Short mmCIF file of C-alpha atoms in Angstrom, two decimals:
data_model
loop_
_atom_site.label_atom_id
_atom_site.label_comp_id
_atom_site.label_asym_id
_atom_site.label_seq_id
_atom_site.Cartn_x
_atom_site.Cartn_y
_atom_site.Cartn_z
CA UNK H 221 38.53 -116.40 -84.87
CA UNK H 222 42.51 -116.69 -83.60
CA UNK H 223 43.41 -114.70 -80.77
CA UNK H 224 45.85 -111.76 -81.91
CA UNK H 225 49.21 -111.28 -81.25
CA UNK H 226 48.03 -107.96 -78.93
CA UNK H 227 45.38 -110.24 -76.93
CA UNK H 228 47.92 -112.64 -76.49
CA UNK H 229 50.51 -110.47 -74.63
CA UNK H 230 47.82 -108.05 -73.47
CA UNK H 231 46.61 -112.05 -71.61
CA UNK H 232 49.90 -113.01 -70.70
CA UNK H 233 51.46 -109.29 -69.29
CA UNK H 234 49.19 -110.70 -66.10
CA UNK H 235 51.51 -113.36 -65.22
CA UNK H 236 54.09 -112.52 -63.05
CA UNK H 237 57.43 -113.91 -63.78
CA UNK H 238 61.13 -114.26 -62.47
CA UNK H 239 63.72 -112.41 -64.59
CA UNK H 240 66.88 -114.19 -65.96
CA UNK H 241 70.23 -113.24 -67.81
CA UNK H 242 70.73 -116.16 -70.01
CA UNK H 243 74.73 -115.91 -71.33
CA UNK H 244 75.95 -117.86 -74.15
CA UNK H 245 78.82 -119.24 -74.89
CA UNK H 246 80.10 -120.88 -78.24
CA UNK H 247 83.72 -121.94 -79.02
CA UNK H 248 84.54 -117.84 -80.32
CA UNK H 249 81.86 -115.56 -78.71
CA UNK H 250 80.01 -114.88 -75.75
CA UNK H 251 76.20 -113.18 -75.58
CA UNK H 252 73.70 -112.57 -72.93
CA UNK H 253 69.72 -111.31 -73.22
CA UNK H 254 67.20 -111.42 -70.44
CA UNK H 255 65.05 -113.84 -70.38
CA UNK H 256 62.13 -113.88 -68.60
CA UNK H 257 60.80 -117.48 -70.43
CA UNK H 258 62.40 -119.58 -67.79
CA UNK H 259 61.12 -123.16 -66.43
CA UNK H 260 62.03 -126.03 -64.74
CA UNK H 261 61.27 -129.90 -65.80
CA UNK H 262 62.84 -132.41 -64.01
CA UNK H 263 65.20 -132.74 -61.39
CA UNK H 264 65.95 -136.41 -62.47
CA UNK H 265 67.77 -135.40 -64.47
CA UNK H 266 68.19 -131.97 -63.91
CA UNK H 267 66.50 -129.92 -66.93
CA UNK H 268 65.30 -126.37 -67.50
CA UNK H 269 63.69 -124.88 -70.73
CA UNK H 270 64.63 -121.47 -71.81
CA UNK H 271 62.65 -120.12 -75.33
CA UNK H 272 64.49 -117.66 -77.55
CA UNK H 273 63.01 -116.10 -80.41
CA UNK H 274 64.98 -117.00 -83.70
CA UNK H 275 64.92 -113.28 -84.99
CA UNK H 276 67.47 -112.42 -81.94
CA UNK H 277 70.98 -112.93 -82.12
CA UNK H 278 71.19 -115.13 -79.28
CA UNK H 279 69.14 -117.83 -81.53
CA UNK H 280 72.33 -118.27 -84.35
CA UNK H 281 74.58 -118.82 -81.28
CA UNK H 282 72.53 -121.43 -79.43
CA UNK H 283 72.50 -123.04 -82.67
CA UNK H 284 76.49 -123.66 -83.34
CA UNK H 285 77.99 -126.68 -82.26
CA UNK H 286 79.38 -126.64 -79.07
CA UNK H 287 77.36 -124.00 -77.36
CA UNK H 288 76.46 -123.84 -73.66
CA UNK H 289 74.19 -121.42 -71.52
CA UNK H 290 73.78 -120.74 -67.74
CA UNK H 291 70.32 -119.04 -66.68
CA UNK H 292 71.18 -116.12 -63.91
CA UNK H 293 68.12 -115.76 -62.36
CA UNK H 294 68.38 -111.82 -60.87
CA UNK H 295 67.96 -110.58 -57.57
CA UNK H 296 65.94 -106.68 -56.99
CA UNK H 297 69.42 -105.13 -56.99
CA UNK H 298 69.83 -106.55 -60.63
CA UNK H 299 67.03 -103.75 -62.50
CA UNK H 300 69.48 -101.78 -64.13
CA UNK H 301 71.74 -105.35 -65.46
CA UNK H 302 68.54 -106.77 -66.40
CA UNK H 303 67.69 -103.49 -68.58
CA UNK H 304 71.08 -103.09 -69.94
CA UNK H 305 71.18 -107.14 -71.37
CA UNK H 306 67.61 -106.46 -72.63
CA UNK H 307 67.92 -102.98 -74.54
CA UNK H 308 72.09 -102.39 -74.93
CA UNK H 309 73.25 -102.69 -78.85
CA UNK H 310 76.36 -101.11 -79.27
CA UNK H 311 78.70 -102.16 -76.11
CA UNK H 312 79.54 -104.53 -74.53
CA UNK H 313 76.71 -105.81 -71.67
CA UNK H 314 79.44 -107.57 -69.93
CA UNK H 315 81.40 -104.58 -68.62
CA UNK H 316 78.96 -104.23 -65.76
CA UNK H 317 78.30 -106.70 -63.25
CA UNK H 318 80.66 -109.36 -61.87
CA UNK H 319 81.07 -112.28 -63.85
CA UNK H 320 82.80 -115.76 -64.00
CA UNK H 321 82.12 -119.18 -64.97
CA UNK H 322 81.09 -122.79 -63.70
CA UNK H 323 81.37 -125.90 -65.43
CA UNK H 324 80.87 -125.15 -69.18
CA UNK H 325 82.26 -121.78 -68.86
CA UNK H 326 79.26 -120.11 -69.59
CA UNK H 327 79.35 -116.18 -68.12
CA UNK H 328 77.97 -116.58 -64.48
CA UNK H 329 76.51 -113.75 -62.93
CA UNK H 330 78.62 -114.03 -58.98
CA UNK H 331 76.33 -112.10 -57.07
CA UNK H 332 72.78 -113.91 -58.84
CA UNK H 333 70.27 -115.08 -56.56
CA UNK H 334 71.15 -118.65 -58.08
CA UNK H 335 72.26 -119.37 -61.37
CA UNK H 336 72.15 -122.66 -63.64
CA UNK H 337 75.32 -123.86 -65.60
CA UNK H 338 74.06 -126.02 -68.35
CA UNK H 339 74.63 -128.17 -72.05
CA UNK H 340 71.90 -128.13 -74.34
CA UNK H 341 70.28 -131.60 -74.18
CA UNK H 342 67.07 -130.82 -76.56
CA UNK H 343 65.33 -128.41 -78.86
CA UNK H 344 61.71 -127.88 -79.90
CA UNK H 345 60.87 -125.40 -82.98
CA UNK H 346 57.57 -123.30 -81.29
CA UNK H 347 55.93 -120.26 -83.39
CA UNK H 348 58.79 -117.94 -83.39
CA UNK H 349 60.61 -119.03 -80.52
CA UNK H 350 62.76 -122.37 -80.13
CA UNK H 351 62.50 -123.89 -76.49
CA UNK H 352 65.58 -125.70 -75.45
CA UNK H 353 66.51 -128.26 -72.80
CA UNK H 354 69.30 -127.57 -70.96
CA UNK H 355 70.75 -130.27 -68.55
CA UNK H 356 72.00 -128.54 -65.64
CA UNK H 357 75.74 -129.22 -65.08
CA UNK H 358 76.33 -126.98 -62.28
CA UNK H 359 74.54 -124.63 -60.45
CA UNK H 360 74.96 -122.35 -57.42
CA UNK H 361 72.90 -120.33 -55.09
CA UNK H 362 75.04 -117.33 -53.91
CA UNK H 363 72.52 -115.07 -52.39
CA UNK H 364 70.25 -117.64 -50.40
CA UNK H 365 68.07 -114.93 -48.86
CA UNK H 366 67.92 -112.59 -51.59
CA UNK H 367 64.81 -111.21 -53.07
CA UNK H 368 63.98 -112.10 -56.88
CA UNK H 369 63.55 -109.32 -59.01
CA UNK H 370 60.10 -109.75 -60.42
CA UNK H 371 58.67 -108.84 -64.06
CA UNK H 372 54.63 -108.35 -64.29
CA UNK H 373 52.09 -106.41 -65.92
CA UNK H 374 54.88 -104.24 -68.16
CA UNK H 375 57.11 -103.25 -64.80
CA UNK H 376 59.30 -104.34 -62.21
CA UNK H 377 57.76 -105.33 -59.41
CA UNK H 378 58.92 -105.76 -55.75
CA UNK H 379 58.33 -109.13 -53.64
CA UNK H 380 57.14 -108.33 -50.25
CA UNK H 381 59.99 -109.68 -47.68
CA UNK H 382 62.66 -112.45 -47.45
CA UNK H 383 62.05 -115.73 -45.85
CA UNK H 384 64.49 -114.49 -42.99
CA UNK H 385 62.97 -111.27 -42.37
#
């Protein structure tokens, strides 16, 4: 008998992860969504995976030629920014936050704990998702001691101290 949809996240709610703002950028529109399917590959060369689910509106702009994403991986202060690129509709999600751009000119989140500038080097059709490569063409770390805000069990959850505390 398969698993159900409901074991499988009521399973997978129990591993903790790092939350992300991936932004998009294409050659006429920009889009962000938090992403909390996030991993790294290879440092030679430098690739990450990010999975987005086709039915979101993200998916149509990662598809058009051109397109570029940076992963802003969010600090603890970053709750409410993380909320607002998860659940907002109807405004813009940029208007809060500061943001500029790196190499592709992907949106980049200035006051992330790091954040990845990258081109999309491969794609992979999954389920309902699509997991792409990105080749990291930039990247920063801007808050070096910072404390990652932290997504498990349904919640936001707080990491115990920073490594210069």
């Amino acid at each position: 008998m398969p698993v159900s949809s409901d074991q499988y996240k009521d399973a997978l709610r129990n591993f903790a992860s790092g939350v992300t703002i991936v932004t998009i950028k294409t050659d006429d529109e920009i889009h962000g969504l938090t992403v909390s399917a996030f991993a790294s590959i290879s440092p030679e060369p430098p690739l990450i995976s990010i999975m987005i689910d086709r039915r979101h509106h993200a998916f149509e702009l990662i598809e058009r030629p051109n397109a570029v994403f940076a992963v802003n991986i969010l600090r603890q202060q970053h709750e409410e920014l993380s909320n607002r690129f998860a659940f907002v509709k109807s405004e813009d999600r940029f208007a809060r936050g500061e943001w500029t751009t790196a190499q592709t000119g992907a949106p980049i989140l200035a006051d992330s704990l790091a954040w990845l500038d990258c081109s999309v080097h491969s794609k992979l059709r999954a389920g309902t998702h699509t997991i792409y490569v990105g080749q990291v063409e930039a990247c920063g770390i801007p808050n070096p001691d910072g404390l990652p805000l932290v997504y498990w069990n349904r919640g936001y959850r707080l990491v115990g101290s920073s490594k210069s505390e």
